[in-house]
Tab-separated table of C-alpha atoms and ligand atoms in Angstrom:
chain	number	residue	atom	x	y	z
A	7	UNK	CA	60.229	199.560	124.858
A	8	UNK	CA	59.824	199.471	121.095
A	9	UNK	CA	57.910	196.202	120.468
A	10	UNK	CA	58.259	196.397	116.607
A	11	UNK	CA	60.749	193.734	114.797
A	12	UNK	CA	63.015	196.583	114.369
A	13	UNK	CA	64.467	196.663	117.626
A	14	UNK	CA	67.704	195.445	117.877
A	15	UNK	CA	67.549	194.275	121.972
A	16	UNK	CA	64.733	191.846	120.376
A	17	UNK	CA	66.211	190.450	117.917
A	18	UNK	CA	69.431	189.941	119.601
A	19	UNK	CA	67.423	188.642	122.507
A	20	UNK	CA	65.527	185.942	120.230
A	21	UNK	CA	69.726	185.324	118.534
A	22	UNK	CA	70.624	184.575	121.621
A	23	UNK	CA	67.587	182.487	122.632
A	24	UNK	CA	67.903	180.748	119.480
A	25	UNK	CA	71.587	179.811	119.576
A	26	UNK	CA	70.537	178.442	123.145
A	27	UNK	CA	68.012	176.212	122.207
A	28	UNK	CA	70.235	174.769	119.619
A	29	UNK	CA	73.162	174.322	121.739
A	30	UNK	CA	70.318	172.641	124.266
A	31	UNK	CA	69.027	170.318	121.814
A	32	UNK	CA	72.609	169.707	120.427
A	33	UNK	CA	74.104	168.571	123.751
A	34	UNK	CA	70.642	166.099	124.208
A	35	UNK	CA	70.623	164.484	121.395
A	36	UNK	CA	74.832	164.134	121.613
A	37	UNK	CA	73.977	162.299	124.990
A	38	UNK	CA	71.389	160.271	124.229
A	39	UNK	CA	73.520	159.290	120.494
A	40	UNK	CA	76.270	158.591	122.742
A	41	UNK	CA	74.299	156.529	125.471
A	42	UNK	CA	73.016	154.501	122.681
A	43	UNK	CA	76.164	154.186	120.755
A	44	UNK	CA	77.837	152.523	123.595
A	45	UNK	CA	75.308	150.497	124.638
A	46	UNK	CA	74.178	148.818	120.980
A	47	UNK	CA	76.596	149.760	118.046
A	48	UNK	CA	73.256	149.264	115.846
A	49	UNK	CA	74.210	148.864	111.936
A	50	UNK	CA	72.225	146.542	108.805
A	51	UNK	CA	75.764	144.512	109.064
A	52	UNK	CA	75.798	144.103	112.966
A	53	UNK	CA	72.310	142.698	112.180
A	54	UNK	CA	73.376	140.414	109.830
A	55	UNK	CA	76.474	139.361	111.788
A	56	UNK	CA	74.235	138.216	114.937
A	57	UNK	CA	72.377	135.044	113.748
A	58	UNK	CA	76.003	134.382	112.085
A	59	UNK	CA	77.666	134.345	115.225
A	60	UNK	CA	75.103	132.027	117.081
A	61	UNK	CA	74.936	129.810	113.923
A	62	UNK	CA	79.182	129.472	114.128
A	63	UNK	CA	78.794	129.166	117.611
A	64	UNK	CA	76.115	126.719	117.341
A	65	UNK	CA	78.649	124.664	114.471
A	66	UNK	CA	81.804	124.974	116.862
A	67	UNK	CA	79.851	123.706	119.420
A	68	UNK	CA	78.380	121.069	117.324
A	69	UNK	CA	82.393	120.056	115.881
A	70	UNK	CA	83.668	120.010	119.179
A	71	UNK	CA	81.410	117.914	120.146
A	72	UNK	CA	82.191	115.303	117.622
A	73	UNK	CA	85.902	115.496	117.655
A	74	UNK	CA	87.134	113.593	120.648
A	75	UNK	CA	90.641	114.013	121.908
A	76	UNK	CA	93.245	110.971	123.222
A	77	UNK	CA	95.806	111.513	125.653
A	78	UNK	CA	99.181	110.560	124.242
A	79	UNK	CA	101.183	111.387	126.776
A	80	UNK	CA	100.501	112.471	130.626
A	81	UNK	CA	99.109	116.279	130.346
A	82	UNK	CA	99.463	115.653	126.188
A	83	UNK	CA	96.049	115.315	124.518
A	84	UNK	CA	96.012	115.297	120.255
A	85	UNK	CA	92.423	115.924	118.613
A	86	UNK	CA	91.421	112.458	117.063
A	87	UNK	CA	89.538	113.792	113.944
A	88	UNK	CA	85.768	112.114	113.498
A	89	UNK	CA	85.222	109.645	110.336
A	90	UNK	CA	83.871	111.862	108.212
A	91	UNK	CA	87.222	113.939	107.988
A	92	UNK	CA	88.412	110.528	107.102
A	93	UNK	CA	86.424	110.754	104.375
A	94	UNK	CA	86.813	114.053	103.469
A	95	UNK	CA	90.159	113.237	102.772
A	96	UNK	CA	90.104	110.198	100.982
A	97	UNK	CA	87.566	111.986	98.867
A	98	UNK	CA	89.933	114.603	98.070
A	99	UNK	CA	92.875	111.696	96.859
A	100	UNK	CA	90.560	110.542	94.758
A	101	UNK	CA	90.255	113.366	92.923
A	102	UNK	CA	93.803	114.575	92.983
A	103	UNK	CA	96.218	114.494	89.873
A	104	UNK	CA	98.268	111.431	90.412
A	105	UNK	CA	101.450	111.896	90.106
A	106	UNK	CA	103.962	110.044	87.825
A	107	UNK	CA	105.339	106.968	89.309
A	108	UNK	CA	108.724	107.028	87.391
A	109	UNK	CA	110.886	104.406	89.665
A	110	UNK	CA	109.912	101.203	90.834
A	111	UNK	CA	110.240	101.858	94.737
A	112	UNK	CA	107.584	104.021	93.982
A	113	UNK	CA	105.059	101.440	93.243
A	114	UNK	CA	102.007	100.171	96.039
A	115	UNK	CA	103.067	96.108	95.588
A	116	UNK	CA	100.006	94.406	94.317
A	117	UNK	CA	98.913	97.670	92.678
A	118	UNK	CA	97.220	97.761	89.057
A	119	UNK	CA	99.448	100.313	88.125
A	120	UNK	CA	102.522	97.725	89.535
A	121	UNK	CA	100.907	95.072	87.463
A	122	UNK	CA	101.064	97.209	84.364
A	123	UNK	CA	104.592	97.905	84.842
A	124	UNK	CA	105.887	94.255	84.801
A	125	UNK	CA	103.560	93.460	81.869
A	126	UNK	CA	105.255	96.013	79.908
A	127	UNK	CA	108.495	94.970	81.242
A	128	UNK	CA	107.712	91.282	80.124
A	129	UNK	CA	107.303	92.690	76.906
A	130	UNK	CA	109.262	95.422	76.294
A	131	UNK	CA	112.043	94.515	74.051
A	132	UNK	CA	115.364	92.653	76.348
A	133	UNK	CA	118.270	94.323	77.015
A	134	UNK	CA	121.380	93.032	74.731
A	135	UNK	CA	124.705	93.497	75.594
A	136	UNK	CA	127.353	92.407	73.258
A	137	UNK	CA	129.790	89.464	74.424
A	138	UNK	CA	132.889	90.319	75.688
A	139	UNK	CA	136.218	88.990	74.346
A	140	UNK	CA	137.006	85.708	76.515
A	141	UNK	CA	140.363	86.109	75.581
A	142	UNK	CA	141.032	88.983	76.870
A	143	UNK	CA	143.099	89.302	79.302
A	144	UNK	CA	142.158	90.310	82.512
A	145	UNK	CA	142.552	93.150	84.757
A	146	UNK	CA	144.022	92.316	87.664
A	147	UNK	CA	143.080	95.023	89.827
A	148	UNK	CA	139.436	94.148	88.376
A	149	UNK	CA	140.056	91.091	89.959
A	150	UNK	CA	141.601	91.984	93.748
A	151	UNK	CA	138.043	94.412	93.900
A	152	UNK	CA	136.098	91.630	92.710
A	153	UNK	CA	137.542	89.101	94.813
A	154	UNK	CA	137.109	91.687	97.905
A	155	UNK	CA	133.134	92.227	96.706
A	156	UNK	CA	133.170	88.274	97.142
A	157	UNK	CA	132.675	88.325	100.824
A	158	UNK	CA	128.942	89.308	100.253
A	159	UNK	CA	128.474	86.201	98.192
A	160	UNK	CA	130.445	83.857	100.380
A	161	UNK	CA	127.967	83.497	102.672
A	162	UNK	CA	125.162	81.801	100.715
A	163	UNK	CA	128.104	80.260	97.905
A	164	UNK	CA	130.956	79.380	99.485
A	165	UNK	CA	134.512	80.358	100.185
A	166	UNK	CA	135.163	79.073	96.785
A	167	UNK	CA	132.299	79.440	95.290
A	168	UNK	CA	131.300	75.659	95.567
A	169	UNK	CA	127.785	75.875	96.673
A	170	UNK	CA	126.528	74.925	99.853
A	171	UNK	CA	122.766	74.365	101.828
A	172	UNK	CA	121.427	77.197	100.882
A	173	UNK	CA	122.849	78.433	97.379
A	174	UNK	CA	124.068	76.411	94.092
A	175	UNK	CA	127.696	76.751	93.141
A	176	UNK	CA	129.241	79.181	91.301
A	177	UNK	CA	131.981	77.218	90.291
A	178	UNK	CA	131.776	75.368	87.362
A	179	UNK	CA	128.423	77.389	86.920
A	180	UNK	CA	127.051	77.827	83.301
A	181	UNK	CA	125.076	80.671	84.277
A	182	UNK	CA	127.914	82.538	85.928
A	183	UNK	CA	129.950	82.107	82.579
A	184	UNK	CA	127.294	81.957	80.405
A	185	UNK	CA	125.888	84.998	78.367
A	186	UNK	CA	126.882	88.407	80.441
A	187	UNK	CA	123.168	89.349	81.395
A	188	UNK	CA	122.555	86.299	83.432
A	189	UNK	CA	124.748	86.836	86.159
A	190	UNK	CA	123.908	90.534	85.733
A	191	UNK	CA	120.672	90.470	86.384
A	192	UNK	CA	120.591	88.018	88.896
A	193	UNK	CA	122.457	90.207	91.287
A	194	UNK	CA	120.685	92.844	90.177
A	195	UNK	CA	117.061	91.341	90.977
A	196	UNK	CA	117.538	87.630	92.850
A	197	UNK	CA	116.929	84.400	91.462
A	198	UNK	CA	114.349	81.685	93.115
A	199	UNK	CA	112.880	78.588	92.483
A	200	UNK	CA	114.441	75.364	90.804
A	201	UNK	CA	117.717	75.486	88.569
A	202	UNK	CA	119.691	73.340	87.454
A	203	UNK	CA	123.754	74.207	87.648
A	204	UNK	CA	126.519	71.922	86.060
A	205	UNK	CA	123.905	69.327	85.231
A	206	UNK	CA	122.708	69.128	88.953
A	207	UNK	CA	118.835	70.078	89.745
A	208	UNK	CA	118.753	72.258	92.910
A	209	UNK	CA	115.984	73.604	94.834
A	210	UNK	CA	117.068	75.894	97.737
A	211	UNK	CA	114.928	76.513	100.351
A	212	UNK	CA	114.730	80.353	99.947
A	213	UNK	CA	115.495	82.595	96.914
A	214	UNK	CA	118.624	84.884	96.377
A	215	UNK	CA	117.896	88.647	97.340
A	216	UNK	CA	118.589	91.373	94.711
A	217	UNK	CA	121.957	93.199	95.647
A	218	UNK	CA	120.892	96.565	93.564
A	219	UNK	CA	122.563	98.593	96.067
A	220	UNK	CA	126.265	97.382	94.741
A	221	UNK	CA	127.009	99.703	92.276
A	222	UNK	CA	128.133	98.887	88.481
A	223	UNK	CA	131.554	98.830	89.450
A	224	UNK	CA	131.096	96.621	92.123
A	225	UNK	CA	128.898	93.884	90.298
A	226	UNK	CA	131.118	94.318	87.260
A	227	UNK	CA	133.821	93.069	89.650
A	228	UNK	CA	132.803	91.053	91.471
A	229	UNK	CA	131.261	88.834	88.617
A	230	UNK	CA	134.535	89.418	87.021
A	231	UNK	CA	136.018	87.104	89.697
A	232	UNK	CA	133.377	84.740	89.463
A	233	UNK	CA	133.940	84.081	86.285
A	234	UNK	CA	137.469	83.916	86.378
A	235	UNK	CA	138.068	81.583	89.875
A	236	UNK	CA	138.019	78.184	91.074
A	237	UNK	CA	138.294	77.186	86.944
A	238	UNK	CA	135.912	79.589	85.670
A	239	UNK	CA	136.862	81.541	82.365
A	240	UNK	CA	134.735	83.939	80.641
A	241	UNK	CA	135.124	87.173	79.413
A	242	UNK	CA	135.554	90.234	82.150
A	243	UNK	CA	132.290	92.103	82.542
A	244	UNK	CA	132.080	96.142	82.246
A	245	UNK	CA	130.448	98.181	84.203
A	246	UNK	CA	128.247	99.236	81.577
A	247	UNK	CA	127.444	95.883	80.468
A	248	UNK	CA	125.730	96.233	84.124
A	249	UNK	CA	124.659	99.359	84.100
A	250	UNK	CA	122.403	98.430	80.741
A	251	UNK	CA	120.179	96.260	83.270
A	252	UNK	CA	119.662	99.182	86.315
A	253	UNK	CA	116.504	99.686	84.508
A	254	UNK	CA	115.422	96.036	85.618
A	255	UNK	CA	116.266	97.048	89.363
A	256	UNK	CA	113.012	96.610	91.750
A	257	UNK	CA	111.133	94.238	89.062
A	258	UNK	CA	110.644	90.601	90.768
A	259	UNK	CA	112.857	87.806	91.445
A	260	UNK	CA	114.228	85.899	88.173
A	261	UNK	CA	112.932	82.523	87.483
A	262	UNK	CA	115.581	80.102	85.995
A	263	UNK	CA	113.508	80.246	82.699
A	264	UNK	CA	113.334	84.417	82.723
A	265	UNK	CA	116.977	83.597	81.992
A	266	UNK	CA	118.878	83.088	78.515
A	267	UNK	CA	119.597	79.458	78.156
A	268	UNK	CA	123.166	79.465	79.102
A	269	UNK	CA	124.693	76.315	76.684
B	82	HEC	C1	121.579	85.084	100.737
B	82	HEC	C2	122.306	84.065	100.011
B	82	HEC	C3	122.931	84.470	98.703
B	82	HEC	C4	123.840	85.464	98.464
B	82	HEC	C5	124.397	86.481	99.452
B	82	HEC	C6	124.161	85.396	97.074
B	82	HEC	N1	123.458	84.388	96.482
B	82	HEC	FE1	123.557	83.834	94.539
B	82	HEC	N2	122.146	82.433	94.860
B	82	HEC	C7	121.556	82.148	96.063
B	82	HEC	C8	120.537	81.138	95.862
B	82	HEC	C9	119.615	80.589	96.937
B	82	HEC	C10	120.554	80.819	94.505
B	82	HEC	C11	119.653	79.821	93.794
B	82	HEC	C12	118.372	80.560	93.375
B	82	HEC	C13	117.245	79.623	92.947
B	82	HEC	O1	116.663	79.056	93.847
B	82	HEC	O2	116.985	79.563	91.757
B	82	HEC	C14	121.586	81.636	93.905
B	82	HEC	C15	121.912	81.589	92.580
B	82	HEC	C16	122.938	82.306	92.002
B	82	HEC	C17	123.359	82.149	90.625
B	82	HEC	C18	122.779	81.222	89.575
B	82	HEC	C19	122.964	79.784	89.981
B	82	HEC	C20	124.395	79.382	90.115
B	82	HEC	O3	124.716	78.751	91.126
B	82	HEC	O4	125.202	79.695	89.240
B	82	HEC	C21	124.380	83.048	90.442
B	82	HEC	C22	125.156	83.278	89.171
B	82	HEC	C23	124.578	83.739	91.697
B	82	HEC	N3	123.691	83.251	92.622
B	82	HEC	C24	125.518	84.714	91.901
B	82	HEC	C25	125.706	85.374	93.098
B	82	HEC	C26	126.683	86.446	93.294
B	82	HEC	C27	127.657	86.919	92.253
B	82	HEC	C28	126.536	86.879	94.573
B	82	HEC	C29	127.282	87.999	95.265
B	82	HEC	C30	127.255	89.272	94.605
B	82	HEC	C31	125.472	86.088	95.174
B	82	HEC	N4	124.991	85.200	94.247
B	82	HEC	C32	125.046	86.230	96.460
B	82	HEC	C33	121.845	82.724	97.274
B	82	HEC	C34	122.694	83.807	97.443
């Protein structure tokens, strides 16, 4: 056989030989890159992720160690977070935008901020309200509401409004027909300690509560009536004769002398 380069059975031999060799080598080095690949997936970020993982499992481990759980209910447990979450979280109030504390419900009693507010109530300019005309005459349907509104002031002054243990009377009272804002605002944020009605010095053993929640109509009313019973006559008061005071609603219970002199 022709042994020079130019014969074509030798050269397709050594093709084919080649192509074999290739295909051998291929197929091993597939194998062994899939044998590894299953085994380790082997990348710069799986190396990086490992010592994460054991450090977050090493943290979890560490957190649930500290948090400690309490069994509310049987088979109900609730995670009872460690002190430092306290902390954590107070931390973050303090820093937080306080909001605006716009009505007095709002307020933490005691507070500086609480404080503040009744300072500049003190001396913020009072409300006025003109006078009304005491010789007007008077509604009577103003007067069957008012008289029904009564009830709630019965109880502490009387089924005629002549006082009893516990509350001064309202009958023959110069601070129920004294100036309007008197009785307005003492429904509108109680009255306590000593005062002295129709010349009498009284000290009742607990204050009167604020009654805020009647509304202008209702007050309007009621002291209507009171100032127009049992001998009483004043002018009729308007619902927005009380409804100049809400803004006084929440501050603390009147003293006689927060009052206007009534004579
Ligand atoms: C829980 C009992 C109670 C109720 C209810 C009550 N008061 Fe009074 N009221 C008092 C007490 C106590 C005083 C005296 C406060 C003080 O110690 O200075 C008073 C004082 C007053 C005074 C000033 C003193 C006087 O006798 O004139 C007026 C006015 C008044 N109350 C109106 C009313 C009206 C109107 C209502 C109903 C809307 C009402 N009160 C409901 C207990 C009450």
């Amino acid at each position: 056989m022709d042994q020079s380069k130019d014969n074509p059975i030798l050269r397709f031999r050594a093709f084919i030989w080649g192509i074999g060799m290739f295909s051998v080598f291929a197929v091993a080095f597939g194998i062994i890159a899939l044998i590894n690949g299953k085994s380790k997936p082997y990348a710069t970020e799986d190396a990086a992720a490992t010592p994460r993982y054991e450090t977050k499992s090493k943290v979890d481990a560490a957190q649930a160690a500290n948090f400690s759980y309490k069994e509310v209910e049987a088979g109900k447990t609730v995670q009872v977070p460690p002190h430092d979450v306290f902390a954590h979280v107070a931390k973050q109030l303090v820093a937080a935008k306080p909001t605006a504390v716009e009505k007095p419900e709002q307020l933490v009693p005691g507070s500086e901020t609480q404080k503040k507010m009744e300072e500049t109530a003190k001396n913020a300019a009072p409300v006025e309200v003109a006078e009304g005309d005491a010789n007007a005459p008077i509604d009577p349907a103003v007067m069957a509401a008012g008289q029904a509104s009564f009830a709630l002031c019965m109880a502490c002054h009387g089924m005629n409004g002549e006082g009893g243990p516990i509350a001064p009377p309202l009958a023959g009272s110069e601070w129920v027909t004294g100036p309007v804002s008197n009785p307005i605002r003492i429904v509108l944020r109680g009255l306590g300690g000593p005062i002295t009605v129709a010349g009498k010095e009284y000290n009742m053993p607990a204050p009167m509560g604020a009654l805020p929640q009647l509304s202008d109509d209702q007050i309007a009313a009621v002291l209507t009536y009171a100032r127009n019973s049992w001998g009483n006559k004043a002018s009729a008061v308007t619902p927005d004769q009380v409804k100049a005071f809400r803004g006084e609603v929440g501050l603390p219970t009147l003293q006689a002398s927060d009052l206007k002199a009534p004579k």
